[in-house]
mmCIF file of C-alpha atoms in Angstrom:
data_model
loop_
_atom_site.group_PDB
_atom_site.id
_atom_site.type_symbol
_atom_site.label_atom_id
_atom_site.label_comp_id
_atom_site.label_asym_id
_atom_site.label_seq_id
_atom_site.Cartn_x
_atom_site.Cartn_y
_atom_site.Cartn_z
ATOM 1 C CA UNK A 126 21.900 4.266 52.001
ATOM 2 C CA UNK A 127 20.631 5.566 48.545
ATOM 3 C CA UNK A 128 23.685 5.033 46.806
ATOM 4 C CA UNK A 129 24.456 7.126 43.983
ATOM 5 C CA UNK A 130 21.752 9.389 42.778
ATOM 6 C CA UNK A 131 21.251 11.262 39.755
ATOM 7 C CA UNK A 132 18.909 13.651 38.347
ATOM 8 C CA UNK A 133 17.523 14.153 36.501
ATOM 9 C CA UNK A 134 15.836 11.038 35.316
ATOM 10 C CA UNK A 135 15.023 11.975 31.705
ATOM 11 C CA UNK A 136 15.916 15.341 29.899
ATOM 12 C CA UNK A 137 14.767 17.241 26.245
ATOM 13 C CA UNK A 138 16.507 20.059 24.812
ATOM 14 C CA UNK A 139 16.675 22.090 22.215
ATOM 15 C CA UNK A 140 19.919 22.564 20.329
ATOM 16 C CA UNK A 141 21.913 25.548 22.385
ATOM 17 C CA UNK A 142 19.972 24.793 25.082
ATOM 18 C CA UNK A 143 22.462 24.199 28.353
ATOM 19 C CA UNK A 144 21.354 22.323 31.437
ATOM 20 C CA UNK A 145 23.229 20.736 34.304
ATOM 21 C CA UNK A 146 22.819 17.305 35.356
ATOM 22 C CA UNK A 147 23.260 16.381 39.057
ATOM 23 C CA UNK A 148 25.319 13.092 40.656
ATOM 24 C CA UNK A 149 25.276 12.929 44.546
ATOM 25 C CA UNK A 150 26.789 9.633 46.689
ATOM 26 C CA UNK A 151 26.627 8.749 50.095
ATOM 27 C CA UNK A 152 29.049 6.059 50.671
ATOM 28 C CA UNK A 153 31.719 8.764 51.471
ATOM 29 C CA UNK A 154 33.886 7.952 48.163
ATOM 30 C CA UNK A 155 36.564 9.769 47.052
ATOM 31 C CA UNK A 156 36.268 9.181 43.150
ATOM 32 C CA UNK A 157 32.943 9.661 41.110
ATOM 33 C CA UNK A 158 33.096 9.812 36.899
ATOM 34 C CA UNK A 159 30.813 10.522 34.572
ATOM 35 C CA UNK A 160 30.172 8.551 31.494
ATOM 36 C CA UNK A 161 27.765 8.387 28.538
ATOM 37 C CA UNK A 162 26.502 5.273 26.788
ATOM 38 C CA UNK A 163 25.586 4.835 23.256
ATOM 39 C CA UNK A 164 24.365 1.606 21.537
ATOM 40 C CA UNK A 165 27.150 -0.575 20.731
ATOM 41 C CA UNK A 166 30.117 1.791 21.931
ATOM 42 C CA UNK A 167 30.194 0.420 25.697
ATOM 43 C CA UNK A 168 30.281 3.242 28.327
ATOM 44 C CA UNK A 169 32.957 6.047 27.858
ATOM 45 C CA UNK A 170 34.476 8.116 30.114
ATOM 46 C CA UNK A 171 33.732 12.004 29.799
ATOM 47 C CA UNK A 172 35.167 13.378 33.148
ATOM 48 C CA UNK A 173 36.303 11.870 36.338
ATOM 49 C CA UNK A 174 37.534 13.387 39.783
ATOM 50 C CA UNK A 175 39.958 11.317 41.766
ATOM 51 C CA UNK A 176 39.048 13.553 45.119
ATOM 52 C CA UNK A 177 37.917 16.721 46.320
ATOM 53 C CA UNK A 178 39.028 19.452 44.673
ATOM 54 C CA UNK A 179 40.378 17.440 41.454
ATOM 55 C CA UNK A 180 38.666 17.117 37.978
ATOM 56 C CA UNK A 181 40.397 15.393 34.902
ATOM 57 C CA UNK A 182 39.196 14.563 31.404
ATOM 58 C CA UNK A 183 38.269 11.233 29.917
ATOM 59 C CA UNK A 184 37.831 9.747 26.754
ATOM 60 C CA UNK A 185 35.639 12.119 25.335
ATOM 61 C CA UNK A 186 35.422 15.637 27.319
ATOM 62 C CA UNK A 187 34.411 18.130 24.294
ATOM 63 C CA UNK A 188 30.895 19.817 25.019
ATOM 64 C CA UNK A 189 31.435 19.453 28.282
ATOM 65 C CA UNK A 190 32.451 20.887 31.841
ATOM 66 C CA UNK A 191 32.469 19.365 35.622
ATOM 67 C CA UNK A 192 32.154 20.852 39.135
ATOM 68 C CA UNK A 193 33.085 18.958 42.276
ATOM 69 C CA UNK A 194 31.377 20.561 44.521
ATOM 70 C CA UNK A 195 32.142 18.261 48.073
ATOM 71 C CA UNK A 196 32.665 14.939 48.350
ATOM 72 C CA UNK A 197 29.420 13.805 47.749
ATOM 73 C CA UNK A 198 28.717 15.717 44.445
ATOM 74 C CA UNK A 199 29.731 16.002 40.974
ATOM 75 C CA UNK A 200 28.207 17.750 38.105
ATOM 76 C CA UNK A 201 27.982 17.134 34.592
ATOM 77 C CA UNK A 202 27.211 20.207 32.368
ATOM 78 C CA UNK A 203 26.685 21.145 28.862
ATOM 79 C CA UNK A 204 26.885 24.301 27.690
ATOM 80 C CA UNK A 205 25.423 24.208 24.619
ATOM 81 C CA UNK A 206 23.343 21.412 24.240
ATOM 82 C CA UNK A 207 24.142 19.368 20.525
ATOM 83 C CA UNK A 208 22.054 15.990 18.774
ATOM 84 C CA UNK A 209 25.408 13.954 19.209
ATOM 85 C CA UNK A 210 25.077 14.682 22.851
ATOM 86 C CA UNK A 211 21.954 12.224 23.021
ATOM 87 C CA UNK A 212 22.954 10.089 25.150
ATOM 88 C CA UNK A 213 22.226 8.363 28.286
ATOM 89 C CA UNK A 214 24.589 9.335 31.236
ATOM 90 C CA UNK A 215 25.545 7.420 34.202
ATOM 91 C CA UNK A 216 27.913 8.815 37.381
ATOM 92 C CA UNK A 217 28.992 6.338 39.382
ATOM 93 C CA UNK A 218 32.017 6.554 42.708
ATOM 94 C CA UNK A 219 34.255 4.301 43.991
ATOM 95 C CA UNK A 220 36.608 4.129 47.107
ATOM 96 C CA UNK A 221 38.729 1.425 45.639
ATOM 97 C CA UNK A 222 38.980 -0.690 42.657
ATOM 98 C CA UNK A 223 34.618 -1.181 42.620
ATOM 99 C CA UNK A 224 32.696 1.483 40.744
ATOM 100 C CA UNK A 225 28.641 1.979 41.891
ATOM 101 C CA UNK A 226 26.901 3.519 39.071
ATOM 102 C CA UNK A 227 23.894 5.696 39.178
ATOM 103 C CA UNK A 228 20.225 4.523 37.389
ATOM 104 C CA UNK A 229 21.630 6.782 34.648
ATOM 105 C CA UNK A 230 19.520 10.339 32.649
ATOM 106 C CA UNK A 231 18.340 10.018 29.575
ATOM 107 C CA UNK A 232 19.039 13.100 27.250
ATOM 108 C CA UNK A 233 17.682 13.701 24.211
ATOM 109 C CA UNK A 234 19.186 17.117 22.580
ATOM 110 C CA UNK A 235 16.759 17.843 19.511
ATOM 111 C CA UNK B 6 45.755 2.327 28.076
ATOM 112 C CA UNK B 7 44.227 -1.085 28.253
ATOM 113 C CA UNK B 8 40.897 -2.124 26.629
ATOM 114 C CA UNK B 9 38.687 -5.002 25.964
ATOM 115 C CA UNK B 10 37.164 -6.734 23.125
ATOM 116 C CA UNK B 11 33.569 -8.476 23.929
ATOM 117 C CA UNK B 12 33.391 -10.751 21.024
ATOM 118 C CA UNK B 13 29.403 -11.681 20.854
ATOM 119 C CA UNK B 14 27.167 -8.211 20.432
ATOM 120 C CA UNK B 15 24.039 -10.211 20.919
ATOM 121 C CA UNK B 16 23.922 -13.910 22.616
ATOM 122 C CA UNK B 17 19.921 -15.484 22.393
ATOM 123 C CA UNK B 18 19.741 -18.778 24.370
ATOM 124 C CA UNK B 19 17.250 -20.905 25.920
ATOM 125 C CA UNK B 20 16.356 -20.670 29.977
ATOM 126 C CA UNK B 21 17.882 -23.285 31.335
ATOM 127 C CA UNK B 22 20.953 -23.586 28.796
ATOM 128 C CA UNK B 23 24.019 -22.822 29.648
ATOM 129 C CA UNK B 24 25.627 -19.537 28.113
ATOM 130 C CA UNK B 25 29.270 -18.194 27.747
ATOM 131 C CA UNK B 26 29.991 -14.639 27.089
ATOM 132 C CA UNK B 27 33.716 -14.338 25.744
ATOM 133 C CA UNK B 28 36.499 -11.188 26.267
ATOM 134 C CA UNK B 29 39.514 -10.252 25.481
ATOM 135 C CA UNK B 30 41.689 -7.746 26.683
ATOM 136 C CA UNK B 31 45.124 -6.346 25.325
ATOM 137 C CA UNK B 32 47.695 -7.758 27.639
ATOM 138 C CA UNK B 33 49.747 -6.048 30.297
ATOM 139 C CA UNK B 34 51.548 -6.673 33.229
ATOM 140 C CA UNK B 35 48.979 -6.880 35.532
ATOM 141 C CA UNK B 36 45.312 -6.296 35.362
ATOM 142 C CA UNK B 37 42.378 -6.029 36.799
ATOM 143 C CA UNK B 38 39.371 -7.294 35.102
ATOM 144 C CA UNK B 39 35.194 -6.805 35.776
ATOM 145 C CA UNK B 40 32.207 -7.816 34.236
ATOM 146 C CA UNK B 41 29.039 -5.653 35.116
ATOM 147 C CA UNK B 42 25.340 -5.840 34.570
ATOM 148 C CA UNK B 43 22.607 -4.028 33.138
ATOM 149 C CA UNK B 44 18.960 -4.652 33.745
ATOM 150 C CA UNK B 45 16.530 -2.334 31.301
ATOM 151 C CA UNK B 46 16.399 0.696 32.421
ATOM 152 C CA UNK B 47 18.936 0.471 35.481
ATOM 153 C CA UNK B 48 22.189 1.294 36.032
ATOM 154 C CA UNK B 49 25.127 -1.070 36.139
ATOM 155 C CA UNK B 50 25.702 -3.663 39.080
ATOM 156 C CA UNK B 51 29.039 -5.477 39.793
ATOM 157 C CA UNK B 52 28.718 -9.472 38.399
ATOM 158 C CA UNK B 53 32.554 -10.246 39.601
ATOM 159 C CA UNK B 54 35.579 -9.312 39.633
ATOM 160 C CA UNK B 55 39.321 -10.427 39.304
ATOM 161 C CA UNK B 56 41.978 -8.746 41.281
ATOM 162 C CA UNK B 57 44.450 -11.523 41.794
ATOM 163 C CA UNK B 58 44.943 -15.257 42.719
ATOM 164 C CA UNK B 59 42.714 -17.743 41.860
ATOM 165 C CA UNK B 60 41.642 -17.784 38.191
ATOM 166 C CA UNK B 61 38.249 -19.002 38.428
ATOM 167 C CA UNK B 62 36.241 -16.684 40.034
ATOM 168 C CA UNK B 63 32.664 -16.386 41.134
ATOM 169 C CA UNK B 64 30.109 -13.996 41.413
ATOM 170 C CA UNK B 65 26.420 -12.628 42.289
ATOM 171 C CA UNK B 66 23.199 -14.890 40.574
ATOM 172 C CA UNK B 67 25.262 -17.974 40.037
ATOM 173 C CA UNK B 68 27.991 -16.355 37.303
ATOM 174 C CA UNK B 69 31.504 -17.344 37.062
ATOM 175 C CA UNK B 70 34.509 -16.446 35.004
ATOM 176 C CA UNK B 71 37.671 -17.759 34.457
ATOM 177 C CA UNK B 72 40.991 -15.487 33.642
ATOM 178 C CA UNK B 73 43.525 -16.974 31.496
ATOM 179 C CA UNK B 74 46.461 -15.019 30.939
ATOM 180 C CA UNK B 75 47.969 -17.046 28.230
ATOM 181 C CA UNK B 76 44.909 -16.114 26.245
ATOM 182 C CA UNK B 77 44.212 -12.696 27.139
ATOM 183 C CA UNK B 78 40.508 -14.325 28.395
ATOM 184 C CA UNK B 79 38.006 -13.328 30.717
ATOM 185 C CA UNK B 80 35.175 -15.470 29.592
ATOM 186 C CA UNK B 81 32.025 -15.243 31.828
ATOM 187 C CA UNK B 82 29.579 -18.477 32.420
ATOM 188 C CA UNK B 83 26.474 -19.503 33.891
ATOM 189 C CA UNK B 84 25.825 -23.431 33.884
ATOM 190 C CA UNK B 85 21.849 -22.806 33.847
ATOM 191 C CA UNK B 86 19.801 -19.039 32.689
ATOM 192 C CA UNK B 87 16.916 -17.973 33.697
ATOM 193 C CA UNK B 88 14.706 -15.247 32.205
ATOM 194 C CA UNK B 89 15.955 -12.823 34.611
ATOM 195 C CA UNK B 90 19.078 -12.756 33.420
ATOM 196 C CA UNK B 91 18.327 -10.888 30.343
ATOM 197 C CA UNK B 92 20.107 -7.964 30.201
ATOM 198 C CA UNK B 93 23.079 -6.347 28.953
ATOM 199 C CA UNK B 94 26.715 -7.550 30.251
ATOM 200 C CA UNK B 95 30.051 -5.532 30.011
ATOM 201 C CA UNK B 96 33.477 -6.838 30.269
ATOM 202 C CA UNK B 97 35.878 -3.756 32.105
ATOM 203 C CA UNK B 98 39.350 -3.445 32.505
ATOM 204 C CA UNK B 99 40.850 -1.265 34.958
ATOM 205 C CA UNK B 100 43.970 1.052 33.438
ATOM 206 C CA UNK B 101 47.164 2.227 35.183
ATOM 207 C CA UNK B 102 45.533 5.384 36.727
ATOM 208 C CA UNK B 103 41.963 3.084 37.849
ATOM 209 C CA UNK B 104 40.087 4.455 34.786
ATOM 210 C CA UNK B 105 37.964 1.477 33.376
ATOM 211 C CA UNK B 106 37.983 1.011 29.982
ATOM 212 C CA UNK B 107 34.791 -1.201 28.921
ATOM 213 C CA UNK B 108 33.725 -3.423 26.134
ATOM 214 C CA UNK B 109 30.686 -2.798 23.853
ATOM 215 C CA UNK B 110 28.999 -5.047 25.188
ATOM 216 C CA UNK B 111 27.059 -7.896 25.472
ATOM 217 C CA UNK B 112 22.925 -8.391 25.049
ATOM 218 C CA UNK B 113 21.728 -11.685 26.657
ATOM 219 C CA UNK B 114 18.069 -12.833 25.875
ATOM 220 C CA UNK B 115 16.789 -15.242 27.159
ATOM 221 C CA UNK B 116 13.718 -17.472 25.567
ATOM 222 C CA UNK B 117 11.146 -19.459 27.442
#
């Protein structure tokens, strides 16, 4: 079992610039999330999906879009790329009350 | 919505010392409360959890924490660090519609 995997690893854009980042779990989960974390703010909530099918906003959606695409994958993507989108983003899934996070991509928007 | 406090940003102690990270959380009728690791560079790992029943509560690597509802508390504890234990540590709550809400968080060093 891998978990939950992300990719990529690190990321640099360019302001404008839009890329898609990629979240996949195999633990057959119905909810994954994606959050961003920025020194001394925690980890916040930008988008979750409670199942298949369903997307929702978080705490802090703007600059941002999601795709479920199955159960085992979400995507995070930014249209156009900003410097306050630096940020290091973590998905993570749960079946229950326990989240699993990803090891998290590093984006640095320029 | 529900959310947490962590009340040290940065905790330095000694291996082998003991070391308490504190939280608070705005009360509610029930609750559900985490506290999660970060290695560098990783992602987050489960610590322990609190669901229900007993108060004291243990988890992975020789943690503990105690929920006091009279206090709003969910203090974590290790009797004894090592250097391995330096990382970041996040105090969650879990809100109405199992959204967690987390603290700032926490950095643990820990000196030889």
């Amino acid at each position: 079992n891998a978990g939950v995997t992300q990719t990529p690893k690190f990321q640099v854009l360019k302001t404008g610039q839009s890329m898609t980042l990629q979240c996949a779990q195999d633990m057959n989960h119905n909810s994954m999330y994606w959050y961003r974390q920025d020194p001394g703010m925690g980890l916040r909530l930008i988008y979750y999906s409670a199942s298949e099918g369903t997307t929702d906003k978080g705490e802090v959606p703007n600059g941002y879009n999601v795709s479920r695409l199955n159960k085992r994958e979400f995507s995070l993507r930014l249209e156009s790329a900003a410097p306050s989108q630096t940020s290091v983003y973590f998905c993570a899934s749960s079946a229950a009350d326990t989240q699993y996070f990803g090891p998290g991509t590093r984006l640095t928007v320029l | 919505a529900q959310s947490v406090t962590q009340l040290d940003s940065q905790v330095p102690v000694f291996e082998e010392a003991p070391v308490e990270l504190r939280c608070n959380y705005s009360s509610s009728v029930s609750v559900y409360l985490f506290w999660y690791v970060q290695y560098p560079n990783q992602g987050l790992q489960l610590l322990l959890k609190y669901l229900s029943g007993s108060t004291l509560v243990k988890g992975i690597n020789g943690f503990e924490a105690e929920f006091n509802k009279s206090q709003t508390s969910f203090h974590l504890r290790k009797p004894s660090v090592h250097i391995s234990d330096t990382a970041e540590y996040f105090c969650a709550v879990y809100n109405n519609d199992y959204k967690l809400s987390f603290g700032a968080g926490t950095t643990v060093t820990v000196r030889a």
